Amino acid sequence: MSSTMAGFLLRRIGGIALTLLITSFLVFGSVHLAPGDPASFLLGGRSASPAAVAAIKDQYHLNDPFPIQYAKWIEGVVTGDFGKSAQFRQDVGGLIMARLPTTLWLIGYAGLLIMIGGLALGAVAALRRGVVDRLVLVGTGVATATPSFVAAIGLISLFSIQLGWFPAFGNGGGLGDRIHHLTLPAAALALTFVGLLVRVTRTSMREELGREHVEVARSRGVRGSVVVRRHVLRNALGPVTTVSGTIIAGLLVATSIVETAFGLSGVGQLLVSSVTVKDFPVVQAVSLLVVLAFVTANLVVDLLHPLIDPRLSHPKGGTV
């Protein structure tokens, strides 16, 4: 690893650490900004004796000043202790880890659909100007404007209730059954994002089609498919990769609606149920996880850029 690359990684990791620290402070502080007594939220509205309320306040350090509460919480986060869920009476870390595989499967499946559909339709729109281009843009525009919960209802109504091709609820067990159960949720999740990737792919490929080296390759008699594959699509992947990283990170947030609609026991559904009952330890941990996923995805994209296009270089350094 070159010194330029090492310096770049150190700067980015430092930036990630600072972002997570600021986010953790804001997330933790939101509990104190919420109206009402945090102890009442943790009790879930149930009546309790003064001794039980005192025990709750002692367990969650509610009698300590805010800086001390935050310091104790962040100390636990660093060691992997996110506290206990007021709703499930379990360790938050264990709750998240038990539900994380379902969410990762859903994100991976939806991401695959977005990449295949976005690249294919974007390439078609870039290469087939006229009616085909307009049809792709209109169709993806409608898809982008369709909220995930609307897409979920429509897919369940058509493919589960009327046709009976896919189940409407549950995670499934085993590889094949899990894919079968997650097909509709992944489609509903991907529908909103695929239009963005289509437009970025189309614009980027249109720019590359007008480059001088592409015209030279065509004038030398190189086949059109070879020109597109070697000189257009590859060079157009830079902006596509940037948007893809943002999309994958955004999927983690969007899963909450889809998982709730399809009855999936994932992290997104856990976040929704925790917000509903004001289970703040879980909300804090999941919010921090979302920010971590977002900044990590951006870092991976920055590292992939020079591999995709050697002309690109990291800031304040040469090509890596």
mmCIF file of C-alpha atoms in Angstrom:
data_model
loop_
_atom_site.group_PDB
_atom_site.id
_atom_site.type_symbol
_atom_site.label_atom_id
_atom_site.label_comp_id
_atom_site.label_asym_id
_atom_site.label_seq_id
_atom_site.Cartn_x
_atom_site.Cartn_y
_atom_site.Cartn_z
ATOM 1 C CA MET A 1 0.000 0.000 0.000
ATOM 2 C CA SER A 2 1.415 3.367 -1.028
ATOM 3 C CA SER A 3 1.830 6.253 1.410
ATOM 4 C CA THR A 4 -0.799 8.194 -0.558
ATOM 5 C CA MET A 5 -3.306 5.374 -0.142
ATOM 6 C CA ALA A 6 -2.459 4.979 3.548
ATOM 7 C CA GLY A 7 -2.910 8.706 4.139
ATOM 8 C CA PHE A 8 -6.217 8.679 2.311
ATOM 9 C CA LEU A 9 -7.504 5.752 4.388
ATOM 10 C CA LEU A 10 -6.405 7.365 7.636
ATOM 11 C CA ARG A 11 -8.194 10.610 6.740
ATOM 12 C CA ARG A 12 -11.366 8.789 5.763
ATOM 13 C CA ILE A 13 -11.354 6.544 8.844
ATOM 14 C CA GLY A 14 -10.834 9.611 11.018
ATOM 15 C CA GLY A 15 -13.751 11.295 9.259
ATOM 16 C CA ILE A 16 -15.919 8.232 9.807
ATOM 17 C CA ALA A 17 -15.057 8.157 13.501
ATOM 18 C CA LEU A 18 -15.891 11.860 13.872
ATOM 19 C CA THR A 19 -19.178 11.419 11.976
ATOM 20 C CA LEU A 20 -20.197 8.503 14.174
ATOM 21 C CA LEU A 21 -19.288 10.437 17.325
ATOM 22 C CA ILE A 22 -21.384 13.449 16.297
ATOM 23 C CA THR A 23 -24.254 11.209 15.207
ATOM 24 C CA SER A 24 -24.172 9.260 18.443
ATOM 25 C CA PHE A 25 -24.426 12.502 20.403
ATOM 26 C CA LEU A 26 -27.399 13.698 18.340
ATOM 27 C CA VAL A 27 -29.154 10.339 18.533
ATOM 28 C CA PHE A 28 -28.653 10.034 22.270
ATOM 29 C CA GLY A 29 -29.691 13.626 22.815
ATOM 30 C CA SER A 30 -32.969 13.057 20.969
ATOM 31 C CA VAL A 31 -34.199 11.016 23.935
ATOM 32 C CA HIS A 32 -33.870 14.046 26.188
ATOM 33 C CA LEU A 33 -35.535 16.315 23.636
ATOM 34 C CA ALA A 34 -38.612 14.072 23.469
ATOM 35 C CA PRO A 35 -41.491 15.358 25.617
ATOM 36 C CA GLY A 36 -42.273 13.475 28.789
ATOM 37 C CA ASP A 37 -40.312 11.454 31.305
ATOM 38 C CA PRO A 38 -37.921 8.863 29.773
ATOM 39 C CA ALA A 39 -38.748 6.518 32.653
ATOM 40 C CA SER A 40 -42.411 6.558 31.638
ATOM 41 C CA PHE A 41 -41.433 5.692 28.069
ATOM 42 C CA LEU A 42 -39.280 2.813 29.265
ATOM 43 C CA LEU A 43 -42.156 1.509 31.387
ATOM 44 C CA GLY A 44 -44.379 1.565 28.298
ATOM 45 C CA GLY A 45 -47.121 3.521 30.013
ATOM 46 C CA ARG A 46 -47.599 0.833 32.663
ATOM 47 C CA SER A 47 -48.185 1.895 36.237
ATOM 48 C CA ALA A 48 -45.325 1.083 38.562
ATOM 49 C CA SER A 49 -44.371 1.554 42.157
ATOM 50 C CA PRO A 50 -41.888 4.268 43.134
ATOM 51 C CA ALA A 51 -39.329 1.547 43.797
ATOM 52 C CA ALA A 52 -39.745 0.167 40.253
ATOM 53 C CA VAL A 53 -39.426 3.647 38.752
ATOM 54 C CA ALA A 54 -36.289 4.253 40.818
ATOM 55 C CA ALA A 55 -34.863 0.924 39.604
ATOM 56 C CA ILE A 56 -35.530 1.892 35.976
ATOM 57 C CA LYS A 57 -33.859 5.260 36.438
ATOM 58 C CA ASP A 58 -30.880 3.606 38.098
ATOM 59 C CA GLN A 59 -30.568 0.982 35.353
ATOM 60 C CA TYR A 60 -30.552 3.585 32.571
ATOM 61 C CA HIS A 61 -28.615 6.215 34.602
ATOM 62 C CA LEU A 62 -31.472 8.707 34.239
ATOM 63 C CA ASN A 63 -30.564 10.469 37.473
ATOM 64 C CA ASP A 64 -27.099 11.329 36.162
ATOM 65 C CA PRO A 65 -26.400 14.586 34.297
ATOM 66 C CA PHE A 66 -26.709 14.371 30.528
ATOM 67 C CA PRO A 67 -22.914 14.380 29.795
ATOM 68 C CA ILE A 68 -22.386 11.493 32.205
ATOM 69 C CA GLN A 69 -25.294 9.542 30.716
ATOM 70 C CA TYR A 70 -23.875 10.029 27.245
ATOM 71 C CA ALA A 71 -20.358 9.079 28.340
ATOM 72 C CA LYS A 72 -21.615 5.834 29.908
ATOM 73 C CA TRP A 73 -23.695 5.002 26.847
ATOM 74 C CA ILE A 74 -20.890 5.648 24.355
ATOM 75 C CA GLU A 75 -18.527 3.609 26.538
ATOM 76 C CA GLY A 76 -20.927 0.712 26.257
ATOM 77 C CA VAL A 77 -21.289 1.187 22.497
ATOM 78 C CA VAL A 78 -17.517 1.031 22.011
ATOM 79 C CA THR A 79 -17.433 -2.289 23.883
ATOM 80 C CA GLY A 80 -20.457 -3.627 21.994
ATOM 81 C CA ASP A 81 -23.002 -3.045 24.763
ATOM 82 C CA PHE A 82 -25.969 -1.066 23.428
ATOM 83 C CA GLY A 83 -28.069 -1.579 26.542
ATOM 84 C CA LYS A 84 -31.285 -3.544 27.002
ATOM 85 C CA SER A 85 -34.475 -3.235 25.033
ATOM 86 C CA ALA A 86 -37.364 -1.950 27.101
ATOM 87 C CA GLN A 87 -39.793 -3.750 24.784
ATOM 88 C CA PHE A 88 -38.153 -7.195 24.581
ATOM 89 C CA ARG A 89 -36.124 -7.143 27.819
ATOM 90 C CA GLN A 90 -33.095 -8.412 25.865
ATOM 91 C CA ASP A 91 -29.705 -7.063 24.921
ATOM 92 C CA VAL A 92 -30.066 -4.692 21.976
ATOM 93 C CA GLY A 93 -26.984 -6.107 20.254
ATOM 94 C CA GLY A 94 -28.428 -9.617 20.329
ATOM 95 C CA LEU A 95 -31.771 -8.403 18.988
ATOM 96 C CA ILE A 96 -30.116 -6.660 16.054
ATOM 97 C CA MET A 97 -27.796 -9.557 15.234
ATOM 98 C CA ALA A 98 -30.714 -12.003 15.227
ATOM 99 C CA ARG A 99 -32.616 -9.866 12.712
ATOM 100 C CA LEU A 100 -29.690 -8.591 10.646
ATOM 101 C CA PRO A 101 -29.434 -11.635 8.289
ATOM 102 C CA THR A 102 -32.990 -11.091 7.004
ATOM 103 C CA THR A 103 -32.288 -7.416 6.308
ATOM 104 C CA LEU A 104 -28.966 -8.182 4.609
ATOM 105 C CA TRP A 105 -30.642 -10.797 2.414
ATOM 106 C CA LEU A 106 -33.337 -8.307 1.460
ATOM 107 C CA ILE A 107 -30.835 -5.522 0.719
ATOM 108 C CA GLY A 108 -28.600 -7.855 -1.281
ATOM 109 C CA TYR A 109 -31.522 -9.184 -3.339
ATOM 110 C CA ALA A 110 -32.909 -5.685 -3.966
ATOM 111 C CA GLY A 111 -29.436 -4.361 -4.779
ATOM 112 C CA LEU A 112 -28.971 -7.122 -7.359
ATOM 113 C CA LEU A 113 -32.305 -6.253 -8.989
ATOM 114 C CA ILE A 114 -31.382 -2.558 -9.013
ATOM 115 C CA MET A 115 -27.966 -3.167 -10.577
ATOM 116 C CA ILE A 116 -29.261 -5.523 -13.272
ATOM 117 C CA GLY A 117 -32.345 -3.458 -14.101
ATOM 118 C CA GLY A 118 -30.604 -0.089 -13.810
ATOM 119 C CA LEU A 119 -27.618 -0.979 -15.987
ATOM 120 C CA ALA A 120 -29.672 -2.860 -18.594
ATOM 121 C CA LEU A 121 -32.426 -0.255 -18.968
ATOM 122 C CA GLY A 122 -29.951 2.628 -18.767
ATOM 123 C CA ALA A 123 -27.843 1.103 -21.531
ATOM 124 C CA VAL A 124 -30.912 0.493 -23.706
ATOM 125 C CA ALA A 125 -32.065 4.089 -23.217
ATOM 126 C CA ALA A 126 -28.595 5.411 -24.088
ATOM 127 C CA LEU A 127 -28.217 3.293 -27.224
ATOM 128 C CA ARG A 128 -31.812 3.371 -28.513
ATOM 129 C CA ARG A 129 -32.764 6.985 -28.878
ATOM 130 C CA GLY A 130 -36.300 7.935 -29.733
ATOM 131 C CA VAL A 131 -39.360 5.938 -28.722
ATOM 132 C CA VAL A 132 -37.480 3.306 -26.709
ATOM 133 C CA ASP A 133 -35.568 5.968 -24.798
ATOM 134 C CA ARG A 134 -38.741 7.859 -23.947
ATOM 135 C CA LEU A 135 -40.582 4.697 -22.875
ATOM 136 C CA VAL A 136 -37.751 3.730 -20.528
ATOM 137 C CA LEU A 137 -37.631 7.216 -19.014
ATOM 138 C CA VAL A 138 -41.390 7.359 -18.506
ATOM 139 C CA GLY A 139 -41.547 3.867 -17.020
ATOM 140 C CA THR A 140 -38.649 4.413 -14.626
ATOM 141 C CA GLY A 141 -40.021 7.843 -13.735
ATOM 142 C CA VAL A 142 -43.290 6.264 -12.634
ATOM 143 C CA ALA A 143 -41.364 3.610 -10.692
ATOM 144 C CA THR A 144 -39.268 6.227 -8.906
ATOM 145 C CA ALA A 145 -42.374 8.199 -7.940
ATOM 146 C CA THR A 146 -44.096 5.128 -6.498
ATOM 147 C CA PRO A 147 -43.650 4.873 -2.704
ATOM 148 C CA SER A 148 -42.419 1.529 -1.398
ATOM 149 C CA PHE A 149 -45.598 0.845 0.587
ATOM 150 C CA VAL A 150 -47.733 1.438 -2.514
ATOM 151 C CA ALA A 151 -45.530 -0.907 -4.524
ATOM 152 C CA ALA A 152 -45.763 -3.489 -1.732
ATOM 153 C CA ILE A 153 -49.573 -3.354 -1.692
ATOM 154 C CA GLY A 154 -49.749 -3.637 -5.478
ATOM 155 C CA LEU A 155 -47.327 -6.567 -5.643
ATOM 156 C CA ILE A 156 -49.102 -8.430 -2.844
ATOM 157 C CA SER A 157 -52.495 -7.877 -4.476
ATOM 158 C CA LEU A 158 -51.345 -9.111 -7.897
ATOM 159 C CA PHE A 159 -48.721 -11.796 -7.301
ATOM 160 C CA SER A 160 -49.825 -13.141 -3.904
ATOM 161 C CA ILE A 161 -53.603 -12.806 -3.728
ATOM 162 C CA GLN A 162 -54.675 -12.996 -7.378
ATOM 163 C CA LEU A 163 -51.957 -15.157 -8.976
ATOM 164 C CA GLY A 164 -50.648 -16.926 -5.872
ATOM 165 C CA TRP A 165 -47.105 -17.052 -7.193
ATOM 166 C CA PHE A 166 -45.328 -15.675 -4.133
ATOM 167 C CA PRO A 167 -46.058 -15.626 -0.391
ATOM 168 C CA ALA A 168 -47.083 -12.312 1.122
ATOM 169 C CA PHE A 169 -45.571 -12.770 4.588
ATOM 170 C CA GLY A 170 -42.636 -14.413 6.313
ATOM 171 C CA ASN A 171 -38.879 -14.802 5.894
ATOM 172 C CA GLY A 172 -38.757 -18.343 4.561
ATOM 173 C CA GLY A 173 -36.337 -21.093 5.559
ATOM 174 C CA GLY A 174 -33.489 -22.456 3.476
ATOM 175 C CA LEU A 175 -31.937 -20.826 0.425
ATOM 176 C CA GLY A 176 -34.647 -21.496 -2.140
ATOM 177 C CA ASP A 177 -37.571 -20.787 0.188
ATOM 178 C CA ARG A 178 -35.922 -17.606 1.467
ATOM 179 C CA ILE A 179 -35.420 -16.298 -2.078
ATOM 180 C CA HIS A 180 -39.044 -17.194 -2.869
ATOM 181 C CA HIS A 181 -40.309 -15.262 0.158
ATOM 182 C CA LEU A 182 -38.061 -12.259 -0.435
ATOM 183 C CA THR A 183 -38.779 -11.814 -4.149
ATOM 184 C CA LEU A 184 -41.777 -9.486 -3.721
ATOM 185 C CA PRO A 185 -40.203 -7.473 -0.865
ATOM 186 C CA ALA A 186 -36.999 -7.055 -2.871
ATOM 187 C CA ALA A 187 -38.965 -5.946 -5.934
ATOM 188 C CA ALA A 188 -40.946 -3.416 -3.886
ATOM 189 C CA LEU A 189 -37.732 -2.113 -2.336
ATOM 190 C CA ALA A 190 -35.881 -1.922 -5.661
ATOM 191 C CA LEU A 191 -38.657 -0.231 -7.613
ATOM 192 C CA THR A 192 -38.080 3.226 -6.134
ATOM 193 C CA PHE A 193 -34.302 3.147 -6.622
ATOM 194 C CA VAL A 194 -33.919 1.546 -10.035
ATOM 195 C CA GLY A 195 -35.095 4.657 -11.892
ATOM 196 C CA LEU A 196 -32.257 6.718 -10.414
ATOM 197 C CA LEU A 197 -29.637 4.231 -11.585
ATOM 198 C CA VAL A 198 -31.232 4.083 -15.036
ATOM 199 C CA ARG A 199 -30.953 7.846 -15.487
ATOM 200 C CA VAL A 200 -27.365 7.988 -14.239
ATOM 201 C CA THR A 201 -26.335 5.083 -16.482
ATOM 202 C CA ARG A 202 -28.074 6.642 -19.480
ATOM 203 C CA THR A 203 -26.470 10.069 -18.993
ATOM 204 C CA SER A 204 -23.012 8.667 -18.335
ATOM 205 C CA MET A 205 -23.110 6.379 -21.377
ATOM 206 C CA ARG A 206 -24.385 9.201 -23.599
ATOM 207 C CA GLU A 207 -21.358 11.278 -22.577
ATOM 208 C CA GLU A 208 -18.961 8.412 -23.300
ATOM 209 C CA LEU A 209 -20.560 7.739 -26.699
ATOM 210 C CA GLY A 210 -19.516 11.229 -27.777
ATOM 211 C CA ARG A 211 -15.862 10.815 -26.761
ATOM 212 C CA GLU A 212 -13.159 11.015 -29.401
ATOM 213 C CA HIS A 213 -11.687 7.590 -28.675
ATOM 214 C CA VAL A 214 -15.114 5.999 -29.241
ATOM 215 C CA GLU A 215 -15.393 7.673 -32.650
ATOM 216 C CA VAL A 216 -11.876 6.497 -33.514
ATOM 217 C CA ALA A 217 -12.730 2.906 -32.556
ATOM 218 C CA ARG A 218 -15.839 3.018 -34.729
ATOM 219 C CA SER A 219 -13.936 4.476 -37.668
ATOM 220 C CA ARG A 220 -11.481 1.582 -37.484
ATOM 221 C CA GLY A 221 -14.305 -0.901 -37.910
ATOM 222 C CA VAL A 222 -14.480 -2.197 -34.349
ATOM 223 C CA ARG A 223 -17.782 -3.946 -33.755
ATOM 224 C CA GLY A 224 -20.433 -1.884 -31.982
ATOM 225 C CA SER A 225 -20.835 -4.389 -29.130
ATOM 226 C CA VAL A 226 -17.090 -4.326 -28.476
ATOM 227 C CA VAL A 227 -17.020 -0.527 -28.512
ATOM 228 C CA VAL A 228 -19.883 -0.355 -26.021
ATOM 229 C CA ARG A 229 -18.413 -2.980 -23.728
ATOM 230 C CA ARG A 230 -14.777 -1.851 -23.701
ATOM 231 C CA HIS A 231 -14.904 1.882 -24.299
ATOM 232 C CA VAL A 232 -18.352 3.108 -23.260
ATOM 233 C CA LEU A 233 -19.775 0.994 -20.464
ATOM 234 C CA ARG A 234 -16.521 0.584 -18.551
ATOM 235 C CA ASN A 235 -15.752 4.304 -18.573
ATOM 236 C CA ALA A 236 -19.345 5.093 -17.621
ATOM 237 C CA LEU A 237 -19.176 3.019 -14.453
ATOM 238 C CA GLY A 238 -17.637 5.807 -12.340
ATOM 239 C CA PRO A 239 -20.842 7.803 -11.749
ATOM 240 C CA VAL A 240 -22.813 4.556 -11.634
ATOM 241 C CA THR A 241 -20.622 3.255 -8.814
ATOM 242 C CA THR A 242 -21.017 6.489 -6.859
ATOM 243 C CA VAL A 243 -24.797 6.374 -7.067
ATOM 244 C CA SER A 244 -24.856 2.635 -6.343
ATOM 245 C CA GLY A 245 -23.027 3.139 -3.059
ATOM 246 C CA THR A 246 -25.555 5.739 -1.966
ATOM 247 C CA ILE A 247 -28.446 3.504 -3.048
ATOM 248 C CA ILE A 248 -27.194 0.478 -1.113
ATOM 249 C CA ALA A 249 -26.834 2.574 2.030
ATOM 250 C CA GLY A 250 -30.287 4.101 1.494
ATOM 251 C CA LEU A 251 -31.827 0.653 1.177
ATOM 252 C CA LEU A 252 -31.101 0.028 4.859
ATOM 253 C CA VAL A 253 -33.415 2.909 5.757
ATOM 254 C CA ALA A 254 -36.091 1.965 3.217
ATOM 255 C CA THR A 255 -36.307 -1.612 4.502
ATOM 256 C CA SER A 256 -38.397 -0.473 7.473
ATOM 257 C CA ILE A 257 -41.485 0.110 5.319
ATOM 258 C CA VAL A 258 -41.079 -3.019 3.215
ATOM 259 C CA GLU A 259 -40.296 -5.326 6.123
ATOM 260 C CA THR A 260 -43.361 -4.085 7.980
ATOM 261 C CA ALA A 261 -45.596 -4.525 4.918
ATOM 262 C CA PHE A 262 -44.434 -8.104 4.288
ATOM 263 C CA GLY A 263 -44.132 -9.164 7.944
ATOM 264 C CA LEU A 264 -40.366 -9.722 7.806
ATOM 265 C CA SER A 265 -38.513 -9.932 11.107
ATOM 266 C CA GLY A 266 -35.630 -7.688 10.087
ATOM 267 C CA VAL A 267 -33.853 -4.659 11.486
ATOM 268 C CA GLY A 268 -36.196 -2.264 9.690
ATOM 269 C CA GLN A 269 -39.290 -3.812 11.245
ATOM 270 C CA LEU A 270 -37.539 -3.758 14.618
ATOM 271 C CA LEU A 271 -36.903 -0.027 14.207
ATOM 272 C CA VAL A 272 -40.564 0.690 13.386
ATOM 273 C CA SER A 273 -41.880 -1.287 16.356
ATOM 274 C CA SER A 274 -39.299 0.324 18.664
ATOM 275 C CA VAL A 275 -40.231 3.835 17.566
ATOM 276 C CA THR A 276 -43.900 3.024 18.142
ATOM 277 C CA VAL A 277 -43.339 1.980 21.764
ATOM 278 C CA LYS A 278 -40.490 4.470 22.299
ATOM 279 C CA ASP A 279 -37.876 1.772 22.895
ATOM 280 C CA PHE A 280 -35.012 4.264 22.778
ATOM 281 C CA PRO A 281 -32.045 1.887 23.278
ATOM 282 C CA VAL A 282 -33.042 0.019 20.119
ATOM 283 C CA VAL A 283 -33.752 3.214 18.159
ATOM 284 C CA GLN A 284 -30.364 4.634 19.134
ATOM 285 C CA ALA A 285 -28.490 1.476 18.126
ATOM 286 C CA VAL A 286 -30.259 1.045 14.764
ATOM 287 C CA SER A 287 -29.824 4.735 13.918
ATOM 288 C CA LEU A 288 -26.102 4.454 14.584
ATOM 289 C CA LEU A 289 -25.968 1.310 12.436
ATOM 290 C CA VAL A 290 -27.612 3.149 9.522
ATOM 291 C CA VAL A 291 -25.067 5.979 9.693
ATOM 292 C CA LEU A 292 -22.217 3.459 9.870
ATOM 293 C CA ALA A 293 -23.550 1.680 6.781
ATOM 294 C CA PHE A 294 -23.816 4.963 4.890
ATOM 295 C CA VAL A 295 -20.282 6.205 5.609
ATOM 296 C CA THR A 296 -18.818 2.737 5.015
ATOM 297 C CA ALA A 297 -20.550 2.501 1.633
ATOM 298 C CA ASN A 298 -19.099 5.889 0.646
ATOM 299 C CA LEU A 299 -15.616 4.755 1.679
ATOM 300 C CA VAL A 300 -15.899 1.545 -0.362
ATOM 301 C CA VAL A 301 -17.041 3.566 -3.389
ATOM 302 C CA ASP A 302 -14.038 5.885 -3.080
ATOM 303 C CA LEU A 303 -11.697 2.891 -2.940
ATOM 304 C CA LEU A 304 -13.319 1.251 -5.964
ATOM 305 C CA HIS A 305 -13.170 4.321 -8.199
ATOM 306 C CA PRO A 306 -9.464 4.080 -9.110
ATOM 307 C CA LEU A 307 -9.876 0.353 -9.812
ATOM 308 C CA ILE A 308 -12.744 1.009 -12.219
ATOM 309 C CA ASP A 309 -11.127 4.010 -13.915
ATOM 310 C CA PRO A 310 -7.358 4.522 -13.407
ATOM 311 C CA ARG A 311 -7.753 8.126 -14.573
ATOM 312 C CA LEU A 312 -9.398 8.903 -11.247
ATOM 313 C CA SER A 313 -7.274 9.736 -8.231
ATOM 314 C CA HIS A 314 -7.925 10.271 -4.565
ATOM 315 C CA PRO A 315 -7.978 13.810 -3.226
ATOM 316 C CA LYS A 316 -4.566 15.305 -2.498
ATOM 317 C CA GLY A 317 -2.779 12.423 -4.052
ATOM 318 C CA GLY A 318 -1.840 10.769 -7.301
ATOM 319 C CA THR A 319 -3.543 7.867 -8.967
ATOM 320 C CA VAL A 320 -3.730 4.844 -6.718
#
